[in-house]
GROMACS .gro file of C-alpha atoms in nm:
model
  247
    1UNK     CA    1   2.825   4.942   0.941
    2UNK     CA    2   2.711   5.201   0.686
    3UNK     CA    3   2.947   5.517   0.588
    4UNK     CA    4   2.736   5.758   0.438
    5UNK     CA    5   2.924   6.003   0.199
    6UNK     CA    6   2.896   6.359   0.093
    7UNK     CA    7   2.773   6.385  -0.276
    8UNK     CA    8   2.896   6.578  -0.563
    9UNK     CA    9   2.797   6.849  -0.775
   10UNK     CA   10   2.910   6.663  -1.052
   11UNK     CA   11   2.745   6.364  -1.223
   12UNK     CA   12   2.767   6.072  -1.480
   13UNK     CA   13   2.500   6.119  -1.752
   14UNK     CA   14   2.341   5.839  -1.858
   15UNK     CA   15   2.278   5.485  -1.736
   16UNK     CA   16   2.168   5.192  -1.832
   17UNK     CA   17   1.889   5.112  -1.588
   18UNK     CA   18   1.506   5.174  -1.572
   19UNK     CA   19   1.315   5.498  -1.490
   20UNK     CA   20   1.316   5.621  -1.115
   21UNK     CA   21   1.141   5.440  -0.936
   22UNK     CA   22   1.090   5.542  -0.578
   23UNK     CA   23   0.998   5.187  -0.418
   24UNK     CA   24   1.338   5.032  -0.508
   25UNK     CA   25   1.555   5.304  -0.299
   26UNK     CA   26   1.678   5.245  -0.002
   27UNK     CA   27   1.572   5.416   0.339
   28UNK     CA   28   1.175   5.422   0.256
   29UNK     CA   29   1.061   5.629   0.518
   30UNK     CA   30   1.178   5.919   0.297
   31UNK     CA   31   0.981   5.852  -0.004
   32UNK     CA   32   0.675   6.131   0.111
   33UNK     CA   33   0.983   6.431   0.101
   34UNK     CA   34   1.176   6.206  -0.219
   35UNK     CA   35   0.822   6.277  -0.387
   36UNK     CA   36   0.782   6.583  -0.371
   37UNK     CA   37   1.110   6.738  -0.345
   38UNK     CA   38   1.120   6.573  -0.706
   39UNK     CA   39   0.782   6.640  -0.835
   40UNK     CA   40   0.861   7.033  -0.754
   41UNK     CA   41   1.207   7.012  -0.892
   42UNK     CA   42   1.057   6.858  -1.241
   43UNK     CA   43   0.819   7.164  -1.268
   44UNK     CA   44   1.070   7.400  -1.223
   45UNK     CA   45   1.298   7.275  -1.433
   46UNK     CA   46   1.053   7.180  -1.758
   47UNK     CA   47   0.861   7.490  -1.710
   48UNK     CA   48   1.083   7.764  -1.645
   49UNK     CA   49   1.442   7.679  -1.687
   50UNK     CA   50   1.545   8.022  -1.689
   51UNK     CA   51   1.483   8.027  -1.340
   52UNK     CA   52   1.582   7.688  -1.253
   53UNK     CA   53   1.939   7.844  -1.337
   54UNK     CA   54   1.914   8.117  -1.132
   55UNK     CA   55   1.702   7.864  -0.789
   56UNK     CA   56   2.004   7.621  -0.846
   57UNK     CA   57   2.295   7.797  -0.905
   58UNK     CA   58   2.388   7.736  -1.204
   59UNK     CA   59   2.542   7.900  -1.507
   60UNK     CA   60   2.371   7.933  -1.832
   61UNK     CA   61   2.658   7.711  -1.980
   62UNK     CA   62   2.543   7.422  -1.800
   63UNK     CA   63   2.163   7.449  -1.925
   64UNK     CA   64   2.152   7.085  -2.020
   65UNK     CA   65   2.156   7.061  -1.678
   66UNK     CA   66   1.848   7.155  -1.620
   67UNK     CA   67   1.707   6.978  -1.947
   68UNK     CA   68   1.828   6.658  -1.785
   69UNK     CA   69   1.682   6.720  -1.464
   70UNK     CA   70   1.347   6.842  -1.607
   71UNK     CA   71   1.313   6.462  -1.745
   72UNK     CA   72   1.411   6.258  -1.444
   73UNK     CA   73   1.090   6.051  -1.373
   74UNK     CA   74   1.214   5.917  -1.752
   75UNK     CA   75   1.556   5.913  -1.799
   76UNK     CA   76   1.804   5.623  -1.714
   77UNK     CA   77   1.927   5.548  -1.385
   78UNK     CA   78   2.242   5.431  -1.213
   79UNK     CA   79   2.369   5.309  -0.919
   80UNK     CA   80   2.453   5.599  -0.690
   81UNK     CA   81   2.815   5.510  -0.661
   82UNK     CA   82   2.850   5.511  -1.015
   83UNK     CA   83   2.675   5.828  -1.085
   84UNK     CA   84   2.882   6.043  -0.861
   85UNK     CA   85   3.198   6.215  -0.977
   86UNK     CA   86   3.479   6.385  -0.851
   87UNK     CA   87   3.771   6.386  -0.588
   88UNK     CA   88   3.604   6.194  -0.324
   89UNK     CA   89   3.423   5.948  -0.565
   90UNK     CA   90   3.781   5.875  -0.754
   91UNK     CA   91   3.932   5.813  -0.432
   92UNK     CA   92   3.651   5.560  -0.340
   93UNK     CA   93   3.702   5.378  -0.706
   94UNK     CA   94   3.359   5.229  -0.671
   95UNK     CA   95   3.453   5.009  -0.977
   96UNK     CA   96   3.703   4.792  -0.807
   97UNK     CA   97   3.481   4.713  -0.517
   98UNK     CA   98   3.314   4.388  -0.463
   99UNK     CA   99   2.930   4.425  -0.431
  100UNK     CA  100   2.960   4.393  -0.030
  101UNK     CA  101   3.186   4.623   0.044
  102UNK     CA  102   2.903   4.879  -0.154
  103UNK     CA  103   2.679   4.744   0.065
  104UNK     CA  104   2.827   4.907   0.341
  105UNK     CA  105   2.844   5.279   0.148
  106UNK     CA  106   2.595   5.540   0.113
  107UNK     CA  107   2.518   5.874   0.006
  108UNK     CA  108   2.386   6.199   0.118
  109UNK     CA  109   2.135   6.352  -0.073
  110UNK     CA  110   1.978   6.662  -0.153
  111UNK     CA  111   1.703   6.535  -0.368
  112UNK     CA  112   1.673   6.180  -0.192
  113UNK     CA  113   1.806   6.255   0.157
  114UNK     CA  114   2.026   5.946   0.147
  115UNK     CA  115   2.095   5.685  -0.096
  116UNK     CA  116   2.272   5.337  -0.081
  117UNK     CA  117   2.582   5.273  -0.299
  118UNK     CA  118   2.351   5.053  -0.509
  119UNK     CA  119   2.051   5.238  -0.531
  120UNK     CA  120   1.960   5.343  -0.927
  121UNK     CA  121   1.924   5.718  -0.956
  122UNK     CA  122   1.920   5.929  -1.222
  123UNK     CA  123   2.117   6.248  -1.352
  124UNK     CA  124   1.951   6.561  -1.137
  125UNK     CA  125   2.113   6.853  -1.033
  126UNK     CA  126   2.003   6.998  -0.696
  127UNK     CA  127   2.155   7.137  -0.353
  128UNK     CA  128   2.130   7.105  -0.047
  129UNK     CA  129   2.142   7.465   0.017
  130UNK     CA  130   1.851   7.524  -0.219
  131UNK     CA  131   1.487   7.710  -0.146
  132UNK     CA  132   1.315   7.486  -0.398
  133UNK     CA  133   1.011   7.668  -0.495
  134UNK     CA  134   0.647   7.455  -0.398
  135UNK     CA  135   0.316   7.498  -0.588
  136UNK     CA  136   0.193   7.776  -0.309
  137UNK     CA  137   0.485   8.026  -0.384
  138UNK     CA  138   0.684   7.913  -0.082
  139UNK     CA  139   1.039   7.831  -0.105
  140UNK     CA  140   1.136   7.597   0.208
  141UNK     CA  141   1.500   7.494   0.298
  142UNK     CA  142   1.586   7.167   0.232
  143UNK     CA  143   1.607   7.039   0.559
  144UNK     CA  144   1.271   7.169   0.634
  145UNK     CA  145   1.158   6.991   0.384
  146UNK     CA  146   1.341   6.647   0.517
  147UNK     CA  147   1.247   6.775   0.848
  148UNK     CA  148   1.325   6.448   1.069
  149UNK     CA  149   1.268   6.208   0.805
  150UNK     CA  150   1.698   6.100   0.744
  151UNK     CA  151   1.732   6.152   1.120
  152UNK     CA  152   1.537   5.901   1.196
  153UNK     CA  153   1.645   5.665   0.901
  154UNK     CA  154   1.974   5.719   1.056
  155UNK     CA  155   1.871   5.614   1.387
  156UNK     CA  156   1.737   5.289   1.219
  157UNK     CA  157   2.053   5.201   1.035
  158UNK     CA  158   2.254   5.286   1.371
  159UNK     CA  159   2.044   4.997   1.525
  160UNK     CA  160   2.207   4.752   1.353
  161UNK     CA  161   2.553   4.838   1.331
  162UNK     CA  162   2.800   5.184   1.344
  163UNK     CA  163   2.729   5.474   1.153
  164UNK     CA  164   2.993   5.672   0.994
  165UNK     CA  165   2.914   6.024   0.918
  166UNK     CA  166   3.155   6.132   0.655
  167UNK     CA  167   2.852   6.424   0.499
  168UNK     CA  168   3.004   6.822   0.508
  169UNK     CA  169   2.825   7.000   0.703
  170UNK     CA  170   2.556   7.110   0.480
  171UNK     CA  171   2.432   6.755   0.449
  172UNK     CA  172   2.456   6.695   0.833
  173UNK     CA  173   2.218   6.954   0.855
  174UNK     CA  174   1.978   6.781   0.638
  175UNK     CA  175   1.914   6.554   0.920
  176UNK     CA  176   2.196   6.475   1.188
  177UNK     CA  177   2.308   6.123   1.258
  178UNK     CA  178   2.322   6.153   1.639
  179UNK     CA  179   2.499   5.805   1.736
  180UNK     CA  180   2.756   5.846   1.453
  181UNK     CA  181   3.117   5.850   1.402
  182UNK     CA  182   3.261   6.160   1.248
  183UNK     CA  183   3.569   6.246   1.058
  184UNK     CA  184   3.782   6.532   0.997
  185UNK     CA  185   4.074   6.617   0.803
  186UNK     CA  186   4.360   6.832   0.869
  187UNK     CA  187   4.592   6.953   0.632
  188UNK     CA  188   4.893   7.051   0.790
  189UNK     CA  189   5.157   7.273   0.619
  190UNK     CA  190   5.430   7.504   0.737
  191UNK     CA  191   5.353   7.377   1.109
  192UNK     CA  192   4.981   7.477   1.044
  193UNK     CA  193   4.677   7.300   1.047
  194UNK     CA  194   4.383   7.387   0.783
  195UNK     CA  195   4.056   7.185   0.653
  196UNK     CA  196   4.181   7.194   0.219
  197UNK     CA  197   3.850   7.092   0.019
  198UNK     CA  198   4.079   6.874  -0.194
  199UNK     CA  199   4.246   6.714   0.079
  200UNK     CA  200   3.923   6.644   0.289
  201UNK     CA  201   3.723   6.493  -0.032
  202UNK     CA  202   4.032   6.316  -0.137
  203UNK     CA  203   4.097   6.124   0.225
  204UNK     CA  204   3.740   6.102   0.267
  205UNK     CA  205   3.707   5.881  -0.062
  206UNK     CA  206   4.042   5.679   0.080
  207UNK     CA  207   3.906   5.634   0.450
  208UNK     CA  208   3.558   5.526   0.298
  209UNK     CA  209   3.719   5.246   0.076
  210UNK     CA  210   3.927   5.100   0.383
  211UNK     CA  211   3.615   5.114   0.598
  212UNK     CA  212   3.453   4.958   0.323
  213UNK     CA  213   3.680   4.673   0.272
  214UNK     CA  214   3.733   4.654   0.617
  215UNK     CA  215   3.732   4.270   0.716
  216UNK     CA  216   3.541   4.315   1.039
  217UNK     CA  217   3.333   4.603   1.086
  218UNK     CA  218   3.470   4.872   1.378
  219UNK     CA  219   3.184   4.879   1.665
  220UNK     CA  220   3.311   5.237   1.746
  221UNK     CA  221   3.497   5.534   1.655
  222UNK     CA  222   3.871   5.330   1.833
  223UNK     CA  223   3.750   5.083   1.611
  224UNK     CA  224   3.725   5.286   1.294
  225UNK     CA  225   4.034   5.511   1.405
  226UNK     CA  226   4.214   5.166   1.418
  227UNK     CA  227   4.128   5.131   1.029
  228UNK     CA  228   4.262   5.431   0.939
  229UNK     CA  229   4.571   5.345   1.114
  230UNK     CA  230   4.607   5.041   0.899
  231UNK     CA  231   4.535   5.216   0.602
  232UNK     CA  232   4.788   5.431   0.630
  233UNK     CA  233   4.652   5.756   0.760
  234UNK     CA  234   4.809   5.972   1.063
  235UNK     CA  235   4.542   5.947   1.295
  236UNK     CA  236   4.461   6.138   1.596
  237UNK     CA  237   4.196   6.058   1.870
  238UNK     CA  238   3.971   5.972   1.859
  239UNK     CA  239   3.823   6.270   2.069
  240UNK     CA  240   3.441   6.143   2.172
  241UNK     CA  241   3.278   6.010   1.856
  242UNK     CA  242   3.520   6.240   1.636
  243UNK     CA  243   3.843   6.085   1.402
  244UNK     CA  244   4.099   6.294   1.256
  245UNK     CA  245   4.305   6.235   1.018
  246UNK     CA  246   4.614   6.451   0.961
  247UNK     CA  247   4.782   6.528   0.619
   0.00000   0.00000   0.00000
């Protein structure tokens, strides 16, 4: 099984591995994009981080930012898990997970497509909704410049066991996982039913650490609805290859 997970604006500074280096990730056939999706995003940021601000999204308060980024073929690296922050990733509490039940976890990824949980990256800031600028002047999407590259990664990891899709839909887009489980969460108040960003990142983080831990691995999406179950959630369906979970 492998439950891939949105990522996170936010990141961990720091590390205490080596330097990127591309050969040790996870999911090689997306090394040609990793290259130069990172080789343009170094130029932009060391040589004009003025606009880097403006191509990324970012505020001028977060400049280091962009320093960080500029210097990412040099700086530190850290397991993906650990280098994520936020509501999802303090849900998950990566820390207090044995080194098998990692195994099983994954990222989404603007600048690498996908990572595993144990893959060491370092800090970068960057999108997946960006038009990163190339040598020629063009600025292609970043799923053009994936193209079908984490679809068909996907398709490799689905041949040897279930895939669950937990990526917003910005990530999906990146490159679809077409066998996969998916998941959504409902918040329901006042006899209404709403997607909350909290809530879904939050639940997302706690559904990924019961799959995760998960003593046999669920061959389909009963099987990973059944999880939930135990872990707690209110769980409807599921409806085709779609879970939700109610909240």
């Amino acid at each position: 099984m492998l439950v891939v997970l949105p990522p996170s604006e936010t990141k961990a500074p720091g590390g205490a591995g080596a330097p990127l280096d591309l050969g040790k990730l996870g999911f090689p056939g997306l090394n040609p994009a990793r290259e130069e999706i990172a080789r343009d995003l170094v130029s932009l940021c060391a040589k004009t981080p003025d606009e880097a601000l403006e191509v990324l999204g970012i505020s001028g308060r977060k400049a280091d930012e962009v320093a960080l980024t500029a210097e990412l073929f040099d700086s530190p690296t850290a397991p993906a898990l650990e280098r994520y922050t936020g509501v999802l990733f303090d849900a998950l509490d990566q820390e207090s997970l044995p080194e098998s039940a990692k195994g099983r976890l994954a990222v989404g990824s603007a600048l690498f497509g996908l990572e595993r949980g144990l893959d060491p990256i370092p800090f970068f800031r960057l999108s997946g909704q960006t038009k990163l600028p190339k040598p020629d002047g063009s600025r292609p999407t970043m799923r053009a410049r994936f193209g079908t590259l984490i679809s068909e990664e996907l398709a490799r990891a689905a041949e040897e066991g279930l895939v669950v899709d937990l990526r917003s839909g910005t990530y999906r887009q990146l490159g679809r996982a077409r066998e996969a489980v998916t998941v959504r969460v409902e918040t329901e108040r006042d006899g209404a039913r709403k997607v909350v960003s909290h809530d879904n990142k939050r639940h997302k983080g706690l559904l990924a650490r019961a799959l995760a831990l998960a003593p046999e691995e669920p061959a389909d999406a009963a099987g990973v609805a059944d999880i939930a179950r135990q872990a707690g959630f209110s769980v409807e369906g599921p409806d085709g290859s779609e879970v939700t979970l109610v909240v």
